[in-house]
Short mmCIF file of C-alpha atoms and ligand atoms in Angstrom, two decimals:
data_model
loop_
_atom_site.label_atom_id
_atom_site.label_comp_id
_atom_site.label_asym_id
_atom_site.label_seq_id
_atom_site.Cartn_x
_atom_site.Cartn_y
_atom_site.Cartn_z
CA MET A 1 -1.42 -2.71 29.41
CA LEU A 2 -1.27 0.81 30.97
CA PRO A 3 -3.98 3.34 29.98
CA PRO A 4 -3.49 6.18 27.82
CA LEU A 5 -1.75 8.97 29.57
CA THR A 6 -3.84 12.25 30.00
CA ALA A 7 -0.65 14.58 30.93
CA ILE A 8 2.50 14.53 29.15
CA PRO A 9 5.85 13.19 31.75
CA SER A 10 8.43 16.05 32.40
CA HIS A 11 11.08 13.42 31.45
CA VAL A 12 9.43 13.48 27.76
CA ALA A 13 12.48 15.62 25.80
CA SER A 14 12.33 13.89 22.62
CA VAL A 15 10.15 11.57 19.93
CA SER A 16 11.96 8.52 20.96
CA ASP A 17 10.90 8.80 24.52
CA TYR A 18 7.36 8.78 23.57
CA ARG A 19 8.23 4.70 22.09
CA GLU A 20 9.10 3.55 25.56
CA LEU A 21 5.73 5.13 26.73
CA ALA A 22 4.14 3.84 23.68
CA ARG A 23 5.22 0.53 24.23
CA GLU A 24 3.53 0.12 27.78
CA ARG A 25 0.51 0.61 26.28
CA VAL A 26 -0.24 -1.79 23.24
CA GLU A 27 -0.46 -5.11 23.12
CA PRO A 28 2.50 -7.19 22.14
CA GLY A 29 0.74 -8.27 18.95
CA ALA A 30 -0.20 -4.92 17.98
CA TRP A 31 3.02 -3.46 19.11
CA ALA A 32 4.71 -6.04 16.79
CA TYR A 33 2.31 -4.52 13.48
CA LEU A 34 3.45 -0.95 14.78
CA GLU A 35 6.90 -1.35 14.90
CA GLY A 36 7.83 -4.20 12.72
CA GLY A 37 9.83 -4.21 9.59
CA ALA A 38 9.49 -6.65 6.76
CA ALA A 39 11.52 -10.10 7.45
CA ASP A 40 15.24 -9.42 9.04
CA GLU A 41 13.90 -5.70 9.44
CA ILE A 42 17.73 -4.69 8.14
CA SER A 43 15.46 -1.78 6.00
CA ALA A 44 13.49 -0.49 8.62
CA ALA A 45 17.08 -0.54 11.14
CA GLN A 46 18.65 1.41 8.02
CA ASN A 47 16.21 4.18 7.87
CA LEU A 48 16.65 5.20 11.18
CA THR A 49 20.59 5.35 10.92
CA SER A 50 21.14 6.57 7.22
CA PHE A 51 20.73 10.43 8.26
CA ASP A 52 23.57 9.85 11.07
CA SER A 53 26.70 9.80 8.75
CA CYS A 54 25.96 13.04 7.05
CA ARG A 55 26.57 15.94 8.50
CA ILE A 56 25.90 19.37 8.51
CA ILE A 57 27.94 22.43 7.96
CA PRO A 58 26.62 25.46 9.77
CA ARG A 59 26.91 29.10 8.44
CA HIS A 60 27.03 31.83 10.72
CA PHE A 61 26.18 35.72 11.06
CA ARG A 62 22.54 35.38 8.78
CA ASP A 63 19.58 37.35 8.94
CA PHE A 64 16.60 35.75 10.93
CA SER A 65 14.39 38.96 11.66
CA ASN A 66 11.76 37.44 8.96
CA ALA A 67 12.97 33.58 9.67
CA HIS A 68 9.93 31.36 9.04
CA THR A 69 9.16 27.52 8.04
CA ARG A 70 6.37 28.20 5.28
CA THR A 71 5.71 26.07 2.35
CA GLU A 72 3.31 25.94 -0.29
CA LEU A 73 2.20 22.65 -1.72
CA PHE A 74 -0.22 22.18 -4.42
CA GLY A 75 -1.99 25.00 -3.89
CA ARG A 76 -1.97 25.39 -0.39
CA ARG A 77 0.22 27.04 1.94
CA TYR A 78 1.88 24.81 4.84
CA ALA A 79 3.05 26.33 8.38
CA HIS A 80 6.14 23.97 8.40
CA PRO A 81 6.65 20.79 6.03
CA ILE A 82 6.14 18.11 8.11
CA PHE A 83 3.41 15.81 7.08
CA VAL A 84 1.56 12.99 8.96
CA ALA A 85 2.30 9.79 6.71
CA PRO A 86 -0.94 7.31 6.49
CA THR A 87 -1.06 4.61 8.68
CA ALA A 88 -3.61 1.82 9.05
CA TYR A 89 -5.94 0.93 11.81
CA HIS A 90 -5.39 3.99 14.58
CA ARG A 91 -8.11 2.00 16.64
CA LEU A 92 -5.26 -0.35 17.28
CA PHE A 93 -3.41 1.92 19.14
CA HIS A 94 -5.91 4.23 20.61
CA PRO A 95 -9.58 4.20 21.50
CA GLU A 96 -10.20 7.52 19.65
CA GLY A 97 -7.94 6.20 16.35
CA GLU A 98 -7.74 8.32 13.69
CA LEU A 99 -9.97 10.90 14.95
CA ALA A 100 -7.35 11.69 18.05
CA SER A 101 -4.13 12.16 15.23
CA LEU A 102 -6.13 14.26 13.08
CA LEU A 103 -6.94 16.53 16.10
CA GLY A 104 -3.19 16.37 17.45
CA ALA A 105 -1.86 17.35 13.93
CA THR A 106 -4.62 20.08 13.45
CA ALA A 107 -3.43 21.52 16.19
CA LEU A 108 0.07 21.63 15.28
CA GLU A 109 -1.03 22.69 11.68
CA ALA A 110 0.42 19.54 10.08
CA GLY A 111 -0.64 18.15 6.82
CA PHE A 112 -2.50 14.69 7.30
CA THR A 113 -3.24 11.43 5.31
CA LEU A 114 -5.70 9.24 5.86
CA SER A 115 -5.05 5.40 5.01
CA THR A 116 -7.02 3.14 2.66
CA LEU A 117 -6.86 1.36 5.43
CA ALA A 118 -8.04 3.38 8.20
CA SER A 119 -10.10 2.61 11.20
CA ALA A 120 -12.28 5.75 11.00
CA SER A 121 -14.73 6.52 8.21
CA LEU A 122 -13.00 8.96 5.85
CA GLU A 123 -16.39 11.00 5.84
CA GLU A 124 -16.06 11.35 9.87
CA ILE A 125 -12.16 12.58 9.28
CA GLY A 126 -13.42 15.15 6.27
CA ALA A 127 -15.76 16.40 8.32
CA GLN A 128 -13.37 17.60 10.49
CA LYS A 129 -11.64 21.59 9.69
CA THR A 130 -7.83 20.83 9.07
CA ALA A 131 -4.62 22.20 8.11
CA GLY A 132 -4.53 20.08 5.11
CA LEU A 133 -6.12 16.71 4.46
CA TRP A 134 -5.01 13.83 1.80
CA PHE A 135 -6.19 10.52 1.50
CA GLN A 136 -3.66 7.53 0.77
CA LEU A 137 -5.12 5.10 -1.66
CA TYR A 138 -4.48 1.74 -2.11
CA ILE A 139 -5.68 0.90 -5.91
CA GLN A 140 -8.53 -2.22 -4.97
CA HIS A 141 -8.54 -5.36 -6.81
CA ASP A 142 -12.48 -4.26 -6.98
CA ARG A 143 -11.99 -1.18 -9.63
CA GLU A 144 -15.50 0.22 -9.58
CA PHE A 145 -15.48 -0.31 -5.73
CA THR A 146 -11.80 2.13 -6.23
CA LEU A 147 -13.59 4.67 -8.13
CA GLU A 148 -16.27 4.89 -5.70
CA LEU A 149 -13.71 5.59 -2.77
CA VAL A 150 -12.10 8.23 -4.84
CA GLY A 151 -15.29 9.92 -5.37
CA ARG A 152 -16.23 9.68 -1.80
CA ALA A 153 -12.93 11.04 -1.11
CA GLU A 154 -13.43 14.23 -3.12
CA LYS A 155 -16.52 14.69 -2.09
CA ALA A 156 -15.82 14.74 1.86
CA GLY A 157 -12.91 17.67 0.95
CA TYR A 158 -9.90 15.77 0.83
CA GLU A 159 -7.00 17.84 -1.44
CA ALA A 160 -4.54 15.10 -2.68
CA LEU A 161 -4.78 11.46 -3.44
CA VAL A 162 -1.73 9.49 -1.79
CA LEU A 163 -1.18 6.70 -4.23
CA THR A 164 0.96 3.78 -2.50
CA ALA A 165 2.81 1.77 -5.28
CA ASP A 166 5.29 -0.16 -3.26
CA ALA A 167 3.03 -2.89 -1.72
CA PRO A 168 1.33 -5.08 -4.15
CA LEU A 169 1.30 -7.48 -1.77
CA SER A 170 2.09 -6.82 2.35
CA GLY A 171 5.12 -8.30 2.63
CA LEU A 172 6.89 -10.88 4.87
CA ARG A 173 5.72 -9.96 8.44
CA ASN A 174 8.01 -12.58 10.49
CA ARG A 175 7.92 -10.42 13.40
CA GLU A 176 4.29 -10.28 13.68
CA GLN A 177 3.89 -13.89 12.74
CA ARG A 178 6.45 -14.87 15.69
CA ALA A 179 3.91 -12.31 17.99
CA GLY A 180 0.79 -14.37 16.48
CA PHE A 181 -0.33 -11.15 15.47
CA GLN A 182 -4.34 -10.80 14.82
CA MET A 183 -6.35 -8.15 14.12
CA PRO A 184 -9.20 -7.96 16.70
CA ALA A 185 -12.50 -8.52 15.67
CA HIS A 186 -13.82 -4.95 16.41
CA ILE A 187 -10.80 -3.13 14.39
CA SER A 188 -11.30 -3.40 10.37
CA ALA A 189 -11.10 -1.11 7.25
CA VAL A 190 -14.38 0.52 7.55
CA ASN A 191 -13.96 2.31 4.30
CA LEU A 192 -13.60 -0.76 2.35
CA LYS A 193 -16.99 -2.43 3.80
CA GLY A 194 -19.12 -3.42 1.00
CA MET A 195 -16.26 -4.05 -1.48
CA ARG A 196 -16.64 -7.62 -3.85
CA PRO A 197 -14.69 -10.06 -1.73
CA GLN A 198 -11.11 -11.04 -3.44
CA ALA A 199 -10.06 -15.12 -3.51
CA PRO A 200 -8.07 -15.47 -0.89
CA ALA A 201 -3.79 -16.38 -2.09
CA GLN A 202 -2.86 -19.70 -1.92
CA GLN A 203 0.45 -18.84 -3.57
CA ILE A 204 1.94 -15.65 -4.86
CA PHE A 205 2.46 -15.96 -8.89
CA GLY A 206 -0.61 -16.72 -10.47
CA SER A 207 -2.88 -15.41 -7.71
CA GLU A 208 -5.41 -13.52 -8.02
CA LEU A 209 -3.87 -10.82 -5.86
CA LEU A 210 -0.87 -10.22 -7.96
CA LYS A 211 -3.17 -10.70 -11.40
CA GLN A 212 -4.84 -7.75 -10.19
CA SER A 213 -2.34 -4.97 -8.66
CA PRO A 214 -2.01 -1.79 -10.23
CA THR A 215 0.21 -1.15 -13.17
CA TRP A 216 1.28 2.46 -14.57
CA ASN A 217 -1.85 1.98 -16.83
CA ASP A 218 -3.79 2.30 -13.55
CA LEU A 219 -1.80 5.50 -12.78
CA ALA A 220 -2.93 6.99 -15.94
CA TRP A 221 -6.55 5.59 -15.55
CA LEU A 222 -6.68 7.05 -12.21
CA ALA A 223 -5.70 10.32 -13.29
CA GLU A 224 -8.05 10.87 -15.99
CA ASN A 225 -11.06 9.75 -13.32
CA THR A 226 -10.40 12.26 -10.38
CA ARG A 227 -9.41 15.78 -10.12
CA LEU A 228 -7.21 15.54 -7.29
CA PRO A 229 -3.64 15.94 -7.65
CA ILE A 230 -2.12 12.35 -7.28
CA ILE A 231 1.25 11.72 -4.83
CA LEU A 232 2.47 8.30 -5.88
CA LYS A 233 4.47 7.07 -2.52
CA GLY A 234 6.99 4.21 -2.51
CA VAL A 235 9.37 5.20 -5.45
CA LEU A 236 13.16 4.56 -5.04
CA HIS A 237 14.22 4.66 -8.27
CA PRO A 238 14.77 7.93 -10.41
CA ASP A 239 13.13 6.08 -13.52
CA ASP A 240 9.66 5.29 -11.71
CA ALA A 241 9.86 9.18 -10.38
CA ARG A 242 9.84 9.95 -14.09
CA SER A 243 7.29 7.44 -15.45
CA ALA A 244 5.13 8.79 -12.23
CA LEU A 245 5.12 12.11 -13.96
CA ASP A 246 4.36 10.87 -17.20
CA HIS A 247 1.70 8.88 -16.10
CA GLY A 248 0.01 11.59 -14.56
CA ALA A 249 1.38 11.87 -10.77
CA SER A 250 1.76 15.74 -9.29
CA GLY A 251 3.99 14.97 -6.77
CA ILE A 252 6.79 11.70 -5.87
CA ILE A 253 7.42 10.67 -2.06
CA VAL A 254 10.40 8.88 -1.69
CA SER A 255 9.29 6.01 0.80
CA ASN A 256 10.40 2.36 1.76
CA HIS A 257 7.29 2.20 3.44
CA GLY A 258 9.19 2.25 6.69
CA GLY A 259 11.10 -1.09 5.82
CA ARG A 260 7.86 -2.82 5.76
CA ILE A 261 7.25 -4.13 2.76
CA LEU A 262 10.37 -5.36 0.95
CA ASP A 263 13.58 -6.11 3.05
CA THR A 264 17.24 -4.81 1.96
CA THR A 265 16.06 -1.52 -0.29
CA PRO A 266 18.16 1.34 -0.10
CA THR A 267 17.00 3.75 2.43
CA PRO A 268 14.82 6.53 1.13
CA PHE A 269 17.33 9.19 2.47
CA GLU A 270 19.93 7.31 0.36
CA VAL A 271 18.11 7.51 -2.77
CA LEU A 272 16.62 10.79 -2.38
CA PRO A 273 18.91 13.55 -4.36
CA VAL A 274 19.43 11.41 -7.49
CA ILE A 275 15.44 11.54 -7.37
CA ALA A 276 15.29 14.69 -6.99
CA LYS A 277 17.60 15.61 -9.50
CA ALA A 278 15.55 13.20 -11.47
CA VAL A 279 11.94 15.08 -11.30
CA ALA A 280 14.46 18.26 -11.32
CA GLY A 281 11.42 20.68 -9.88
CA ALA A 282 8.55 19.79 -11.89
CA ALA A 283 6.51 18.12 -8.90
CA PRO A 284 6.84 18.40 -5.19
CA VAL A 285 9.08 15.52 -3.54
CA LEU A 286 8.29 14.27 -0.27
CA VAL A 287 10.08 11.88 1.53
CA ASP A 288 9.70 9.39 5.04
CA GLY A 289 11.11 6.53 6.61
CA GLY A 290 13.40 7.49 9.76
CA ILE A 291 12.99 10.71 10.63
CA ARG A 292 12.93 10.93 14.33
CA ARG A 293 14.87 14.18 14.57
CA GLY A 294 14.25 17.85 13.23
CA SER A 295 18.03 17.65 12.10
CA ASP A 296 16.70 14.68 10.05
CA ILE A 297 14.23 16.88 8.63
CA PHE A 298 16.49 19.39 7.53
CA LYS A 299 19.25 16.92 6.19
CA ALA A 300 16.12 15.84 3.73
CA LEU A 301 15.01 19.38 2.70
CA CYS A 302 18.82 19.71 1.90
CA SER A 303 18.77 16.81 -0.23
CA GLY A 304 16.05 17.85 -2.30
CA ALA A 305 12.59 17.43 -0.15
CA ASP A 306 9.83 19.64 -0.40
CA ALA A 307 8.21 18.06 2.53
CA VAL A 308 8.90 14.93 4.96
CA MET A 309 6.03 12.68 6.21
CA ILE A 310 6.01 10.93 9.87
CA GLY A 311 5.18 7.38 9.93
CA ARG A 312 5.82 5.21 13.41
CA PRO A 313 6.79 8.39 16.15
CA ILE A 314 2.71 9.45 15.29
CA LEU A 315 1.49 6.56 16.27
CA HIS A 316 3.64 6.27 19.29
CA GLY A 317 2.25 9.54 20.25
CA LEU A 318 -1.22 8.47 19.66
CA ALA A 319 -1.03 5.18 21.67
CA ALA A 320 0.74 7.17 24.98
CA ALA A 321 -1.32 10.23 24.90
CA GLY A 322 -3.72 10.44 22.36
CA ALA A 323 -4.27 13.58 20.63
CA VAL A 324 -2.22 15.58 23.14
CA GLY A 325 0.64 13.06 22.12
CA VAL A 326 0.43 13.08 18.69
CA ALA A 327 0.48 17.32 18.78
CA HIS A 328 3.64 17.20 21.45
CA VAL A 329 5.59 14.68 18.97
CA ILE A 330 4.87 17.48 15.66
CA LYS A 331 5.99 19.88 18.46
CA MET A 332 9.07 18.40 19.40
CA LEU A 333 9.75 17.84 15.39
CA ARG A 334 8.86 21.37 14.10
CA THR A 335 11.02 23.28 17.20
CA GLU A 336 14.17 20.74 16.65
CA LEU A 337 14.15 21.82 12.54
CA GLU A 338 13.66 25.63 13.92
CA MET A 339 16.41 25.15 16.03
CA THR A 340 18.42 23.03 13.44
CA MET A 341 17.78 25.80 10.71
CA ALA A 342 18.65 28.33 13.26
CA LEU A 343 21.83 27.06 14.27
CA ALA A 344 22.97 26.02 10.68
CA GLY A 345 22.23 29.39 9.51
CA CYS A 346 19.11 29.00 7.36
CA PRO A 347 16.04 31.71 8.03
CA ASP A 348 13.51 29.78 5.75
CA LEU A 349 13.21 26.79 3.20
CA SER A 350 14.23 28.26 0.07
CA SER A 351 17.89 29.10 1.62
CA VAL A 352 17.78 25.25 2.59
CA ASN A 353 20.27 23.63 0.22
CA PRO A 354 22.80 20.85 -0.31
CA GLY A 355 25.84 22.94 0.46
CA PHE A 356 24.58 22.68 3.88
CA LEU A 357 25.82 18.94 4.17
CA LEU A 358 29.23 17.02 4.31
CA GLU A 359 27.74 13.87 2.67
CA LYS A 360 29.17 10.58 3.98
CA ARG A 361 26.47 8.50 2.76
C1 FMN B 1 1.56 0.44 11.37
C2 FMN B 1 2.09 1.25 9.87
C3 FMN B 1 0.91 1.21 9.50
C4 FMN B 1 1.25 1.56 8.27
N1 FMN B 1 0.21 1.59 7.11
C5 FMN B 1 0.18 2.26 5.82
C6 FMN B 1 -0.79 2.29 5.03
O1 FMN B 1 -2.08 1.71 5.16
N2 FMN B 1 -0.35 3.03 3.77
C7 FMN B 1 0.79 3.06 3.18
O2 FMN B 1 1.36 4.03 1.93
N3 FMN B 1 1.46 3.62 4.28
C8 FMN B 1 1.37 2.35 5.07
N4 FMN B 1 2.82 2.73 6.25
C9 FMN B 1 3.79 3.44 6.06
C10 FMN B 1 4.21 4.88 6.20
O3 FMN B 1 3.19 5.76 5.55
C11 FMN B 1 5.29 5.50 6.29
O4 FMN B 1 5.57 5.10 4.84
C12 FMN B 1 6.18 5.01 6.91
O5 FMN B 1 5.95 4.51 8.25
C13 FMN B 1 7.79 5.85 7.27
O6 FMN B 1 8.59 5.47 8.01
P1 FMN B 1 8.68 5.75 9.93
O7 FMN B 1 7.37 4.93 10.21
O8 FMN B 1 9.88 5.27 10.19
O9 FMN B 1 8.61 7.14 9.88
C14 FMN B 1 2.63 2.14 7.57
C15 FMN B 1 3.62 2.21 8.16
C16 FMN B 1 3.29 1.96 9.92
C17 FMN B 1 4.31 1.84 10.84
C1 COI B 2 -1.79 -4.67 4.13
C2 COI B 2 -0.41 -3.54 4.65
C3 COI B 2 0.06 -3.41 3.29
C4 COI B 2 -0.85 -2.66 5.13
C5 COI B 2 0.31 -1.21 5.22
O1 COI B 2 0.38 -0.64 4.28
C6 COI B 2 1.21 -1.32 6.38
O2 COI B 2 0.97 -1.99 7.63
O3 COI B 2 2.52 -0.61 6.51
#
């Protein structure tokens, strides 16, 4: 495996160029974990192409004298609507792990979400000054431990909880199985240390894992037990979006988990308009999955998203060049978004609307 780069090669022109640089620097098993989707990876692949059939209709001669991409979410102002999605075990991809990712995101003023399965302590990450820090929560079978985790996140300065709903099980990871991926002994979900162990699952139905998986009542319970806004991640149905708000969520992330959990779901971009319609401005709507270009971000914003999250490309930047790679990935997306807005005739996010899109979903 090649070592991480210390300078960015001049041929790097887009986010996709980082994928190859990363592949040369990540062990094959960990690469299968990073890149893979569930089962036949149909959703993972369709996430990438779903933006392509939607066209941007540019409008001309608009006033750009005060152009910007600023937005406000949950009481904090952000310079742009590009957020780092929660992804597990960053130390698999770079020795500095989540700390390097956070530094890269912070340099570009991007909001950052730390995974429950991070390989760095939530306190260590929380101690950094950032552009906005959220904690992604997997409700654990040990509910008492779950509340302790939430208390730690509150105390460490996290500003929201991203509650992931779509992964009561981890999904069929055939690519990982074929690559024989095993978590290296020195990497673990350090924030779950000390939790009461769970009986290993021998089967699916009837297993303790599934019996103890969260329900809507757990969302309501969590909302009663935290002062942080809860953003429900993994929503693909408008009724689930409404149910989330009814049970105490303050935001929605339209996502199929990068196609890593249930294969052959719709892509998040396909269902985004109907979910944004169901939410009807009552709460912020974010979307992730397959976003690789600023034009993808623009299309998502036109389709009703308030902001977007980026998963794998951040890990590609991290694996290739640590914090500098992460910052460069976000920088390219940010520049491309501004360029798309400039060429489409949109000086700010309040002027983004579905009228810029010719739909062929
Ligand atoms: C390696 C990897 C690990 C992930 N770990 C988590 C996680 O711990 N929690 C979570 O809610 N989502 C996790 N996700 C899903 C991302 O948050 C996000 O939904 C997805 O990566 C978006 O798609 P994209 O990779 O095409 O941008 C993970 C994704 C990847 C690629
Ligand atoms: C245990 C998995 C569900 C972790 C995860 O979120 C992922 O790898 O996508």
